[in-house]
Amino acid sequence: MPTTQNLHLGHAGESYPDAFYVRRGETEFLSTLHSQGAWQPGEQHLAAAAGLVLAEAERRLPSDKLVSRVSFDVLGVIHSGPFVIDVRMLRPGRSIELIEARMRHGDQVSIQARIWRLAATDTAQVQGSEWTPLPPPDALPALTFSSIWSGGFIASLEARRSADVRPGRGQSWIRTPYPLVDGEADPPVAGFVKLVDTANGLAVRADPKAVFFANVDLTIHFTRQPVAGWVGFDTRVSFGPTGLGETFSVLSDVLGPVGTAAQSLTVRLRDR
């Protein structure tokens, strides 16, 4: 992974707000140390960045349609410091629409996102899924997440994880007290999405000091709109024999399962 300079607000000891980002204009932001990634100090964590990208798409293109799927492709290092978020409507419609959003550092795009929003209809009489509900957060033991991963984003989290976790398999809950943007309330779905990319670090299959397994994307599907707060994960991590991997999670809020998340992994042995 290319290295990048640490430009997070707070990295040099200066004060910074209890939020992941500071707004500097209509489309401009500055990352704080709370958004710092786990693989190197000068990057942002995709979880916080993804939440902000979705939040800006929802803020600039408000609608009564529901987020059905949001996908994030990571095109390069998510640099710390100042950046811009661009949003545009790709496919308008009365019942279905597709939005594109991206995070940009000068001319370099780090995240490209696409968001499907669908018109709400009453399907309560046929609702159902085959996902098993998670135990509630207070039924699982506390996890010191920063004992596994470094970085300001991980340090901002409260985590719980099942006692029977094993390499590549586990159930977890996480939450954070911090909003995406200083002084602004999170949109409900973005407030949930800002925690989802942690899935890849919750049931690690291999020691990250020995194996690099960063994800190059994140795709989330919803069957209903989530309630922000605790985010639950029923996670499976798989590595193949040729450097490919996947982290797959059934996602829950405190009311029950809400959808799924998948992350494509690039798996590399550290000693090579």
XYZ file of C-alpha atoms in Angstrom:
272
model
C 0.000 0.000 0.000
C 1.393 3.449 -0.895
C 2.177 5.542 2.169
C 0.503 8.898 2.704
C 1.222 11.892 4.928
C -0.705 12.165 8.189
C -2.798 15.330 7.806
C -5.676 14.475 10.158
C -6.788 17.396 12.312
C -5.382 16.518 15.753
C -2.383 14.468 14.638
C 0.102 17.116 15.815
C -1.498 17.565 19.218
C -3.866 20.377 18.277
C -7.458 20.284 19.538
C -10.107 18.671 17.348
C -13.846 18.082 17.764
C -15.574 14.873 18.787
C -16.579 14.145 15.201
C -15.033 12.365 12.233
C -15.002 15.414 9.964
C -15.170 19.201 9.927
C -17.118 20.930 7.163
C -15.162 23.656 5.374
C -17.709 24.548 2.685
C -20.618 23.186 0.675
C -18.530 20.322 -0.725
C -15.232 20.558 1.232
C -14.257 18.713 4.416
C -11.287 18.064 6.695
C -10.704 14.700 8.352
C -10.065 14.530 12.104
C -7.991 11.989 13.982
C -11.224 10.128 14.840
C -11.471 9.056 11.161
C -7.918 7.632 11.041
C -7.588 4.244 9.353
C -6.174 1.035 10.787
C -3.597 0.120 8.128
C -1.525 3.344 8.248
C -1.717 6.663 10.181
C -2.127 8.971 7.188
C -5.278 7.430 5.739
C -8.966 7.594 6.552
C -10.944 4.522 7.571
C -13.363 3.498 4.818
C -16.175 3.128 7.374
C -16.279 6.808 8.303
C -15.548 7.931 4.736
C -18.353 5.763 3.327
C -20.803 7.159 5.858
C -19.919 10.716 4.885
C -20.175 10.042 1.138
C -23.669 8.588 1.606
C -24.685 11.406 3.957
C -23.721 14.031 1.383
C -25.619 12.219 -1.390
C -28.723 12.173 0.811
C -28.271 15.805 1.896
C -27.793 17.228 -1.592
C -30.392 15.054 -3.324
C -33.142 14.623 -0.687
C -35.937 12.152 -1.460
C -38.632 10.030 0.167
C -37.195 7.011 -1.660
C -35.310 4.417 0.399
C -31.667 3.381 0.124
C -31.717 -0.170 -1.254
C -28.071 -0.684 -2.099
C -24.917 1.358 -1.721
C -21.557 0.262 -3.108
C -18.168 1.845 -2.520
C -15.144 1.117 -4.705
C -11.789 2.141 -3.238
C -9.692 3.550 -6.103
C -6.628 4.432 -4.023
C -5.450 5.500 -0.598
C -8.142 7.500 1.230
C -5.899 10.421 2.132
C -6.220 12.340 5.386
C -6.616 16.110 5.471
C -8.779 18.191 3.111
C -10.982 16.666 0.424
C -14.114 17.244 -1.663
C -17.267 15.154 -2.167
C -18.992 15.295 -5.581
C -22.589 14.095 -6.073
C -24.695 13.676 -9.213
C -27.910 11.954 -10.253
C -27.191 9.243 -12.813
C -30.687 7.839 -13.302
C -33.664 9.893 -12.085
C -37.092 8.289 -11.812
C -40.412 8.390 -9.974
C -39.888 4.987 -8.341
C -36.200 4.088 -8.896
C -33.112 6.305 -9.015
C -29.350 5.874 -9.100
C -26.913 8.374 -7.570
C -23.164 8.568 -8.004
C -20.913 10.156 -5.373
C -17.164 10.295 -4.966
C -14.494 11.482 -2.559
C -11.773 13.501 -4.255
C -8.370 14.788 -3.091
C -7.470 17.374 -5.717
C -7.640 15.451 -8.999
C -7.322 12.044 -7.300
C -10.527 10.111 -6.563
C -10.245 7.689 -3.640
C -13.865 6.450 -3.335
C -16.466 5.974 -6.063
C -19.970 5.191 -4.782
C -23.282 4.267 -6.378
C -26.545 4.397 -4.469
C -29.845 2.834 -5.555
C -32.941 4.408 -3.981
C -36.384 2.819 -4.424
C -39.894 4.091 -3.760
C -41.424 2.797 -0.521
C -44.469 0.504 -0.775
C -46.456 -1.440 1.844
C -45.209 -5.043 1.817
C -45.671 -5.798 5.528
C -47.937 -8.766 4.831
C -45.181 -10.625 2.952
C -42.091 -9.509 4.900
C -39.660 -12.147 6.147
C -36.081 -13.377 5.961
C -34.006 -16.458 6.763
C -31.465 -14.561 8.887
C -31.051 -15.548 12.540
C -31.375 -12.600 14.957
C -28.269 -11.707 16.960
C -28.135 -11.766 20.747
C -28.640 -8.198 22.055
C -25.497 -6.091 22.630
C -25.631 -6.413 26.420
C -25.588 -10.223 26.091
C -22.093 -10.206 24.550
C -18.820 -9.470 26.371
C -17.054 -6.162 25.790
C -14.224 -6.132 23.245
C -11.210 -3.838 23.424
C -11.107 -3.337 19.662
C -7.929 -1.247 19.823
C -6.054 -4.296 21.157
C -6.396 -5.779 17.646
C -6.285 -2.700 15.421
C -4.695 0.730 15.695
C -5.938 4.127 14.536
C -8.244 6.854 15.705
C -11.390 5.399 14.144
C -11.056 2.096 15.978
C -10.329 3.991 19.215
C -13.648 5.847 18.800
C -15.712 2.647 18.965
C -17.449 0.707 21.711
C -17.486 -2.960 20.731
C -18.958 -6.250 21.926
C -18.163 -9.668 20.489
C -19.349 -13.221 21.087
C -17.197 -15.328 23.403
C -17.167 -18.196 20.876
C -15.546 -16.120 18.124
C -13.013 -18.050 16.044
C -10.751 -17.067 13.136
C -13.042 -16.057 10.291
C -16.340 -16.347 12.176
C -18.025 -14.267 14.872
C -20.933 -12.129 16.029
C -20.353 -8.540 17.110
C -21.957 -5.203 17.933
C -20.321 -1.773 17.650
C -21.338 1.855 18.140
C -19.747 5.289 18.472
C -20.794 8.523 20.186
C -19.314 10.657 17.398
C -21.266 12.146 14.462
C -19.895 12.222 10.952
C -19.614 16.022 10.766
C -18.995 18.379 13.654
C -22.227 20.171 14.606
C -24.437 18.152 12.228
C -26.822 15.266 12.893
C -26.193 12.097 10.879
C -28.834 11.089 8.333
C -30.259 7.797 9.718
C -28.926 5.420 7.047
C -25.530 7.147 6.848
C -25.294 6.996 10.648
C -25.571 3.216 10.332
C -23.320 2.863 7.273
C -20.464 4.792 8.936
C -19.732 1.679 11.038
C -20.228 -1.150 8.536
C -16.722 -1.356 7.060
C -15.423 -2.529 10.445
C -16.741 -6.004 9.543
C -13.397 -6.984 8.006
C -11.658 -6.489 11.356
C -14.198 -8.092 13.679
C -13.614 -11.787 12.953
C -10.083 -11.816 11.588
C -8.970 -15.048 9.969
C -5.255 -14.233 10.316
C -3.042 -11.948 12.370
C -2.886 -8.597 10.507
C 0.778 -8.324 11.487
C 1.435 -11.444 9.398
C -1.183 -11.117 6.660
C -2.406 -8.010 4.827
C -6.102 -8.342 3.898
C -7.471 -4.902 3.108
C -10.779 -4.650 1.281
C -11.043 -2.902 -2.085
C -14.786 -2.366 -1.910
C -17.864 -2.421 0.305
C -21.368 -3.299 -0.909
C -24.391 -3.041 1.395
C -27.928 -4.234 0.606
C -30.880 -3.264 2.807
C -34.259 -4.963 3.213
C -35.447 -2.125 5.451
C -34.065 1.193 6.584
C -31.877 0.726 9.692
C -32.078 2.473 13.023
C -28.826 4.259 13.865
C -26.998 3.330 17.066
C -25.674 -0.181 17.630
C -24.685 -2.003 14.431
C -24.665 -5.798 14.607
C -22.564 -8.194 12.517
C -22.848 -11.927 11.903
C -19.590 -12.267 9.982
C -17.771 -14.885 7.927
C -14.289 -14.277 6.478
C -12.906 -16.475 3.693
C -9.434 -16.525 2.086
C -8.781 -18.363 -1.182
C -5.486 -19.921 -2.350
C -4.497 -17.182 -4.822
C -4.736 -13.901 -2.904
C -8.513 -13.383 -3.066
C -10.821 -13.155 -0.071
C -14.241 -12.028 1.085
C -15.791 -10.767 4.294
C -19.562 -11.312 4.355
C -21.867 -10.112 7.131
C -25.553 -10.160 7.926
C -26.194 -6.711 9.398
C -28.569 -5.897 12.250
C -29.812 -2.950 14.248
C -31.424 -3.288 17.675
C -34.730 -4.272 16.007
C -33.244 -7.222 14.083
C -31.562 -8.047 10.749
C -31.625 -5.268 8.126
C -29.451 -6.508 5.238
C -26.000 -7.699 4.232
C -22.511 -6.363 3.578
C -19.765 -7.861 1.415
C -16.123 -6.808 1.093
C -13.667 -8.053 -1.539
C -10.237 -8.627 0.013
C -6.722 -8.496 -1.407
C -4.820 -11.050 0.687
C -1.016 -10.872 0.857
C 1.513 -12.523 3.144
C 3.608 -9.910 4.934
C 6.911 -11.800 4.606
C 6.759 -11.668 0.798
